[in-house]
Amino acid sequence: MKITGVRFVQVDGTWDYEGPLQEERLVRPVDIYPEFRAMGATWHARGGPDEGPPYKLSQIFLFIDTDEGVSGMWGPVQENLCRIIAGQARSILIGEDPHAIERLWDKMYRMAIHGRKGETMMAISAVDLALWDLKGKILGAPVYQLLGGPSRDRIRAYASMLGHSIEPDKVRERAQAVVEAGYTATKWFFRHDPTEGEQGARKNLELVRNVREAVGPDVEIMFDAWSSWDVPYTLKMAERMRQYRPWWIEEPVMADMIPQYARLRREVQGIAISGGEHEYTRWGIKNLLDAEAVDVMQADPTWAGGITEMLKIAALTSANGIPLIPHHGAMASTQFIASQTITTCPIQEWLIQHGKVGQAFLTYEIQPEDGYIELPTGPGMSMELNEDMIESRQELEF
C-alpha cells in the first residue's frame, strides 16, 4: 500500500447551535497595549451573535489517500497550515508506506529545520493525526487500541469555559450548570493583566471567588492566564487566590520564560503551576522537565507533533512524575489519553464552546455525559464527515 494523494476539502453548512458563544475572550500577552486590550472576542462563524442561530460555518479537512482506496482524515485544519502541508509535507508523503508513521514524522521534522515549532509543527501534527486515522481505518481499530489501550472505559473530563462571560451572575449560573451536568472540575480564563493594576487584580480575584462559591467545596477549579502575567503579579495573585483552593494557575508567564516558571513552581504554595501548551516536541517538553518548571504538563497533540510525538512526551512526563493533561486536542486527546494510564493522563480538557464548533461537520461527536467522555469505537480517529450537515464542498489547491 502506498500514499497517492494529499487533499484539502472545504465544506460549508449551517450550524444550528443554541447556547453561549464567544461572549468573552481570555487575556493575551499583547493586551499590555491598550488598543489590543480593547478588542473583544472573535467570532467562529459568518454573521455576528445577534444574527443566529443558525450560523454559517466553513471548515477545511485534510485527507491522505492510498492506492487501495482507504483515506485518513483530520480537521478542521486552518488554511495557513494547509499551505505548509502542501508546500513541505506533500512531496514527502507521496509514494510512502502509510504504516511507516515514525519514518514519515522524522522525514517531515528533518525537512522543517527552520520550522521546528509553531505553525510548521502544527502542520506536521495534522499530517500525523491523519496518518493515524488512516492506519486505524486500514486495520479496523480505534487509534487507542493501536497504541496499547484502552486504559479505561471512559475519561474524566473538565469543563473548560473559554468564550464564556466573566460577568458575576453569568459565571455563577454557568459554573453551577457544569456541576449539574456532572463535571467534577472546571477551568476559567482571566481577562486582566498586571498593567491594569489593583482594579484588574480585584476583577481576576472576583472571578476565582465566584467560581468557587458557585461550584461548592468539592469541585476542582483551575484558571488560565494565557502567558499574560509576570512573576511578581503571579506571586501576589496566588497568595490572594489560595483561600479558594484552585488546582492550578495555567501559563502565568510567556512560554520561553522557563526559569521564571521554575521560580513560580518553587515559591507558589498550595497551587500547582501548569504549562507546556505552547511548547513543541519532546525536546521542548524536556527543557521544561529538566528545569522542574511545571507541576502539570499540557502539551497539545494537535500542536506538539501529533500522537507520534505525544507518545514520547508521555514517556518523559511519566518518568518525571508529572501528569500530562493535554491542552484541548479534541478527538486526538481522547484517543491518546485512552492509551495511557490514569496516573500518566488523569483527565481530559473539554472546551465547552470550541469543542462543539470543531466537530460540527463530523458524524461522531464527543459529548461528555456526567462529566466523562465515553471512548469511541470506530476505526482510526472515529472521524467521518457528516453529509447531512454539508451544503457545499470544494477541493482546495495550495
PDB file of N, CA and C in Angstrom, residues 20-82:
ATOM      1  N   PRO A  20     -24.455  29.893  24.726  1.00  0.00           N
ATOM      2  CA  PRO A  20     -23.457  30.968  24.707  1.00  0.00           C
ATOM      3  C   PRO A  20     -22.385  30.677  23.663  1.00  0.00           C
ATOM      4  N   LEU A  21     -21.921  31.719  23.001  1.00  0.00           N
ATOM      5  CA  LEU A  21     -20.866  31.559  22.005  1.00  0.00           C
ATOM      6  C   LEU A  21     -20.038  32.833  21.939  1.00  0.00           C
ATOM      7  N   GLN A  22     -18.775  32.710  22.388  1.00  0.00           N
ATOM      8  CA  GLN A  22     -17.821  33.813  22.332  1.00  0.00           C
ATOM      9  C   GLN A  22     -18.345  35.101  22.957  1.00  0.00           C
ATOM     10  N   GLU A  23     -18.820  34.981  24.187  1.00  0.00           N
ATOM     11  CA  GLU A  23     -19.247  36.174  24.930  1.00  0.00           C
ATOM     12  C   GLU A  23     -18.053  36.995  25.394  1.00  0.00           C
ATOM     13  N   GLU A  24     -16.931  36.324  25.642  1.00  0.00           N
ATOM     14  CA  GLU A  24     -15.744  36.974  26.185  1.00  0.00           C
ATOM     15  C   GLU A  24     -14.522  36.228  25.683  1.00  0.00           C
ATOM     16  N   ARG A  25     -13.373  36.863  25.756  1.00  0.00           N
ATOM     17  CA  ARG A  25     -12.119  36.216  25.396  1.00  0.00           C
ATOM     18  C   ARG A  25     -11.182  36.214  26.586  1.00  0.00           C
ATOM     19  N   LEU A  26     -10.095  35.474  26.431  1.00  0.00           N
ATOM     20  CA  LEU A  26      -9.097  35.438  27.501  1.00  0.00           C
ATOM     21  C   LEU A  26      -8.135  36.612  27.385  1.00  0.00           C
ATOM     22  N   VAL A  27      -7.383  36.842  28.457  1.00  0.00           N
ATOM     23  CA  VAL A  27      -6.312  37.822  28.432  1.00  0.00           C
ATOM     24  C   VAL A  27      -5.222  37.325  27.493  1.00  0.00           C
ATOM     25  N   ARG A  28      -4.516  38.264  26.827  1.00  0.00           N
ATOM     26  CA  ARG A  28      -3.456  37.903  25.892  1.00  0.00           C
ATOM     27  C   ARG A  28      -2.205  38.698  26.220  1.00  0.00           C
ATOM     28  N   PRO A  29      -1.016  38.153  25.916  1.00  0.00           N
ATOM     29  CA  PRO A  29       0.213  38.898  26.203  1.00  0.00           C
ATOM     30  C   PRO A  29       0.249  40.280  25.567  1.00  0.00           C
ATOM     31  N   VAL A  30      -0.364  40.419  24.392  1.00  0.00           N
ATOM     32  CA  VAL A  30      -0.328  41.695  23.673  1.00  0.00           C
ATOM     33  C   VAL A  30      -1.262  42.733  24.287  1.00  0.00           C
ATOM     34  N   ASP A  31      -2.064  42.338  25.258  1.00  0.00           N
ATOM     35  CA  ASP A  31      -3.010  43.267  25.881  1.00  0.00           C
ATOM     36  C   ASP A  31      -2.340  44.347  26.715  1.00  0.00           C
ATOM     37  N   ILE A  32      -1.024  44.288  26.881  1.00  0.00           N
ATOM     38  CA  ILE A  32      -0.348  45.402  27.557  1.00  0.00           C
ATOM     39  C   ILE A  32      -0.480  46.688  26.740  1.00  0.00           C
ATOM     40  N   TYR A  33      -0.820  46.542  25.459  1.00  0.00           N
ATOM     41  CA  TYR A  33      -1.065  47.701  24.607  1.00  0.00           C
ATOM     42  C   TYR A  33      -2.567  47.965  24.575  1.00  0.00           C
ATOM     43  N   PRO A  34      -3.000  49.161  24.986  1.00  0.00           N
ATOM     44  CA  PRO A  34      -4.430  49.431  25.166  1.00  0.00           C
ATOM     45  C   PRO A  34      -5.285  49.140  23.945  1.00  0.00           C
ATOM     46  N   GLU A  35      -4.748  49.391  22.737  1.00  0.00           N
ATOM     47  CA  GLU A  35      -5.560  49.161  21.545  1.00  0.00           C
ATOM     48  C   GLU A  35      -5.893  47.683  21.355  1.00  0.00           C
ATOM     49  N   PHE A  36      -5.022  46.805  21.852  1.00  0.00           N
ATOM     50  CA  PHE A  36      -5.308  45.374  21.781  1.00  0.00           C
ATOM     51  C   PHE A  36      -6.205  44.933  22.936  1.00  0.00           C
ATOM     52  N   ARG A  37      -5.979  45.524  24.104  1.00  0.00           N
ATOM     53  CA  ARG A  37      -6.810  45.171  25.258  1.00  0.00           C
ATOM     54  C   ARG A  37      -8.281  45.464  24.991  1.00  0.00           C
ATOM     55  N   ALA A  38      -8.548  46.517  24.218  1.00  0.00           N
ATOM     56  CA  ALA A  38      -9.924  46.922  23.972  1.00  0.00           C
ATOM     57  C   ALA A  38     -10.652  45.993  23.001  1.00  0.00           C
ATOM     58  N   MET A  39      -9.919  45.146  22.306  1.00  0.00           N
ATOM     59  CA  MET A  39     -10.557  44.257  21.333  1.00  0.00           C
ATOM     60  C   MET A  39     -11.394  43.201  22.044  1.00  0.00           C
ATOM     61  N   GLY A  40     -12.550  42.928  21.491  1.00  0.00           N
ATOM     62  CA  GLY A  40     -13.426  41.914  22.058  1.00  0.00           C
ATOM     63  C   GLY A  40     -13.145  40.533  21.496  1.00  0.00           C
ATOM     64  N   ALA A  41     -14.057  39.622  21.757  1.00  0.00           N
ATOM     65  CA  ALA A  41     -13.905  38.246  21.304  1.00  0.00           C
ATOM     66  C   ALA A  41     -14.112  38.150  19.803  1.00  0.00           C
ATOM     67  N   THR A  42     -13.373  37.244  19.167  1.00  0.00           N
ATOM     68  CA  THR A  42     -13.584  36.964  17.753  1.00  0.00           C
ATOM     69  C   THR A  42     -14.707  35.942  17.599  1.00  0.00           C
ATOM     70  N   TRP A  43     -15.187  35.810  16.377  1.00  0.00           N
ATOM     71  CA  TRP A  43     -16.392  35.020  16.130  1.00  0.00           C
ATOM     72  C   TRP A  43     -16.060  33.790  15.305  1.00  0.00           C
ATOM     73  N   HIS A  44     -16.695  32.662  15.630  1.00  0.00           N
ATOM     74  CA  HIS A  44     -16.427  31.403  14.936  1.00  0.00           C
ATOM     75  C   HIS A  44     -17.017  31.345  13.533  1.00  0.00           C
ATOM     76  N   ALA A  45     -18.117  32.019  13.313  1.00  0.00           N
ATOM     77  CA  ALA A  45     -18.922  31.783  12.125  1.00  0.00           C
ATOM     78  C   ALA A  45     -19.204  33.076  11.387  1.00  0.00           C
ATOM     79  N   ARG A  46     -19.703  32.942  10.151  1.00  0.00           N
ATOM     80  CA  ARG A  46     -20.121  34.123   9.390  1.00  0.00           C
ATOM     81  C   ARG A  46     -21.393  34.691  10.004  1.00  0.00           C
ATOM     82  N   GLY A  47     -21.386  36.019  10.192  1.00  0.00           N
ATOM     83  CA  GLY A  47     -22.510  36.639  10.888  1.00  0.00           C
ATOM     84  C   GLY A  47     -22.195  36.763  12.364  1.00  0.00           C
ATOM     85  N   GLY A  48     -22.737  37.766  12.995  1.00  0.00           N
ATOM     86  CA  GLY A  48     -22.479  38.009  14.406  1.00  0.00           C
ATOM     87  C   GLY A  48     -23.441  37.268  15.304  1.00  0.00           C
ATOM     88  N   PRO A  49     -23.229  37.363  16.612  1.00  0.00           N
ATOM     89  CA  PRO A  49     -24.071  36.637  17.566  1.00  0.00           C
ATOM     90  C   PRO A  49     -25.529  37.067  17.531  1.00  0.00           C
ATOM     91  N   ASP A  50     -25.795  38.282  17.062  1.00  0.00           N
ATOM     92  CA  ASP A  50     -27.185  38.737  17.005  1.00  0.00           C
ATOM     93  C   ASP A  50     -27.918  38.225  15.763  1.00  0.00           C
ATOM     94  N   GLU A  51     -27.183  37.546  14.865  1.00  0.00           N
ATOM     95  CA  GLU A  51     -27.789  37.068  13.626  1.00  0.00           C
ATOM     96  C   GLU A  51     -28.159  35.586  13.673  1.00  0.00           C
ATOM     97  N   GLY A  52     -27.887  34.918  14.730  1.00  0.00           N
ATOM     98  CA  GLY A  52     -28.152  33.478  14.763  1.00  0.00           C
ATOM     99  C   GLY A  52     -28.516  33.056  16.156  1.00  0.00           C
ATOM    100  N   PRO A  53     -28.782  31.764  16.338  1.00  0.00           N
ATOM    101  CA  PRO A  53     -28.604  30.690  15.358  1.00  0.00           C
ATOM    102  C   PRO A  53     -29.749  30.630  14.356  1.00  0.00           C
ATOM    103  N   PRO A  54     -29.529  29.847  13.266  1.00  0.00           N
ATOM    104  CA  PRO A  54     -28.331  29.056  12.946  1.00  0.00           C
ATOM    105  C   PRO A  54     -27.213  29.933  12.382  1.00  0.00           C
ATOM    106  N   TYR A  55     -25.983  29.361  12.379  1.00  0.00           N
ATOM    107  CA  TYR A  55     -24.803  30.078  11.917  1.00  0.00           C
ATOM    108  C   TYR A  55     -24.245  29.406  10.662  1.00  0.00           C
ATOM    109  N   LYS A  56     -23.646  30.187   9.803  1.00  0.00           N
ATOM    110  CA  LYS A  56     -22.964  29.664   8.627  1.00  0.00           C
ATOM    111  C   LYS A  56     -21.523  29.320   8.987  1.00  0.00           C
ATOM    112  N   LEU A  57     -21.131  28.086   8.710  1.00  0.00           N
ATOM    113  CA  LEU A  57     -19.788  27.611   9.014  1.00  0.00           C
ATOM    114  C   LEU A  57     -19.083  27.168   7.748  1.00  0.00           C
ATOM    115  N   SER A  58     -17.754  27.330   7.730  1.00  0.00           N
ATOM    116  CA  SER A  58     -16.906  26.823   6.659  1.00  0.00           C
ATOM    117  C   SER A  58     -15.638  26.272   7.300  1.00  0.00           C
ATOM    118  N   GLN A  59     -15.308  25.009   7.033  1.00  0.00           N
ATOM    119  CA  GLN A  59     -14.127  24.383   7.623  1.00  0.00           C
ATOM    120  C   GLN A  59     -13.388  23.569   6.565  1.00  0.00           C
ATOM    121  N   ILE A  60     -12.085  23.368   6.795  1.00  0.00           N
ATOM    122  CA  ILE A  60     -11.239  22.613   5.866  1.00  0.00           C
ATOM    123  C   ILE A  60     -10.776  21.330   6.550  1.00  0.00           C
ATOM    124  N   PHE A  61     -10.812  20.222   5.809  1.00  0.00           N
ATOM    125  CA  PHE A  61     -10.364  18.936   6.308  1.00  0.00           C
ATOM    126  C   PHE A  61      -9.265  18.381   5.410  1.00  0.00           C
ATOM    127  N   LEU A  62      -8.271  17.779   6.047  1.00  0.00           N
ATOM    128  CA  LEU A  62      -7.143  17.163   5.361  1.00  0.00           C
ATOM    129  C   LEU A  62      -7.443  15.683   5.116  1.00  0.00           C
ATOM    130  N   PHE A  63      -7.170  15.218   3.892  1.00  0.00           N
ATOM    131  CA  PHE A  63      -7.324  13.804   3.546  1.00  0.00           C
ATOM    132  C   PHE A  63      -6.007  13.277   2.971  1.00  0.00           C
ATOM    133  N   ILE A  64      -5.608  12.094   3.410  1.00  0.00           N
ATOM    134  CA  ILE A  64      -4.449  11.394   2.869  1.00  0.00           C
ATOM    135  C   ILE A  64      -4.966  10.114   2.231  1.00  0.00           C
ATOM    136  N   ASP A  65      -4.763   9.987   0.905  1.00  0.00           N
ATOM    137  CA  ASP A  65      -5.321   8.883   0.128  1.00  0.00           C
ATOM    138  C   ASP A  65      -4.272   7.809  -0.133  1.00  0.00           C
ATOM    139  N   THR A  66      -4.755   6.585  -0.399  1.00  0.00           N
ATOM    140  CA  THR A  66      -3.869   5.471  -0.728  1.00  0.00           C
ATOM    141  C   THR A  66      -4.319   4.804  -2.018  1.00  0.00           C
ATOM    142  N   ASP A  67      -3.449   3.957  -2.561  1.00  0.00           N
ATOM    143  CA  ASP A  67      -3.758   3.261  -3.805  1.00  0.00           C
ATOM    144  C   ASP A  67      -4.753   2.119  -3.612  1.00  0.00           C
ATOM    145  N   GLU A  68      -5.148   1.850  -2.373  1.00  0.00           N
ATOM    146  CA  GLU A  68      -6.146   0.815  -2.116  1.00  0.00           C
ATOM    147  C   GLU A  68      -7.493   1.409  -1.732  1.00  0.00           C
ATOM    148  N   GLY A  69      -7.651   2.712  -1.940  1.00  0.00           N
ATOM    149  CA  GLY A  69      -8.945   3.347  -1.748  1.00  0.00           C
ATOM    150  C   GLY A  69      -9.287   3.748  -0.331  1.00  0.00           C
ATOM    151  N   VAL A  70      -8.380   3.550   0.624  1.00  0.00           N
ATOM    152  CA  VAL A  70      -8.610   3.944   2.008  1.00  0.00           C
ATOM    153  C   VAL A  70      -7.967   5.309   2.240  1.00  0.00           C
ATOM    154  N   SER A  71      -8.700   6.201   2.909  1.00  0.00           N
ATOM    155  CA  SER A  71      -8.183   7.537   3.188  1.00  0.00           C
ATOM    156  C   SER A  71      -8.238   7.829   4.685  1.00  0.00           C
ATOM    157  N   GLY A  72      -7.257   8.554   5.149  1.00  0.00           N
ATOM    158  CA  GLY A  72      -7.281   9.070   6.509  1.00  0.00           C
ATOM    159  C   GLY A  72      -7.601  10.547   6.482  1.00  0.00           C
ATOM    160  N   MET A  73      -8.184  11.053   7.579  1.00  0.00           N
ATOM    161  CA  MET A  73      -8.555  12.464   7.613  1.00  0.00           C
ATOM    162  C   MET A  73      -8.257  13.073   8.973  1.00  0.00           C
ATOM    163  N   TRP A  74      -8.129  14.379   8.949  1.00  0.00           N
ATOM    164  CA  TRP A  74      -8.059  15.159  10.185  1.00  0.00           C
ATOM    165  C   TRP A  74      -8.592  16.553   9.895  1.00  0.00           C
ATOM    166  N   GLY A  75      -9.202  17.142  10.924  1.00  0.00           N
ATOM    167  CA  GLY A  75      -9.680  18.502  10.764  1.00  0.00           C
ATOM    168  C   GLY A  75     -10.661  18.878  11.861  1.00  0.00           C
ATOM    169  N   PRO A  76     -11.123  20.130  11.809  1.00  0.00           N
ATOM    170  CA  PRO A  76     -10.752  21.128  10.814  1.00  0.00           C
ATOM    171  C   PRO A  76      -9.310  21.607  10.952  1.00  0.00           C
ATOM    172  N   VAL A  77      -8.739  22.007   9.809  1.00  0.00           N
ATOM    173  CA  VAL A  77      -7.358  22.466   9.727  1.00  0.00           C
ATOM    174  C   VAL A  77      -7.358  23.900   9.205  1.00  0.00           C
ATOM    175  N   GLN A  78      -6.600  24.770   9.835  1.00  0.00           N
ATOM    176  CA  GLN A  78      -6.533  26.167   9.397  1.00  0.00           C
ATOM    177  C   GLN A  78      -5.848  26.274   8.041  1.00  0.00           C
ATOM    178  N   GLU A  79      -6.261  27.266   7.279  1.00  0.00           N
ATOM    179  CA  GLU A  79      -5.740  27.430   5.926  1.00  0.00           C
ATOM    180  C   GLU A  79      -4.230  27.620   5.904  1.00  0.00           C
ATOM    181  N   ASN A  80      -3.689  28.362   6.867  1.00  0.00           N
ATOM    182  CA  ASN A  80      -2.239  28.577   6.877  1.00  0.00           C
ATOM    183  C   ASN A  80      -1.476  27.274   7.055  1.00  0.00           C
ATOM    184  N   LEU A  81      -2.047  26.332   7.818  1.00  0.00           N
ATOM    185  CA  LEU A  81      -1.396  25.037   7.993  1.00  0.00           C
ATOM    186  C   LEU A  81      -1.504  24.200   6.726  1.00  0.00           C
ATOM    187  N   CYS A  82      -2.621  24.332   6.018  1.00  0.00           N
ATOM    188  CA  CYS A  82      -2.770  23.618   4.742  1.00  0.00           C
ATOM    189  C   CYS A  82      -1.676  24.038   3.764  1.00  0.00           C
TER     190      CYS A  82
END
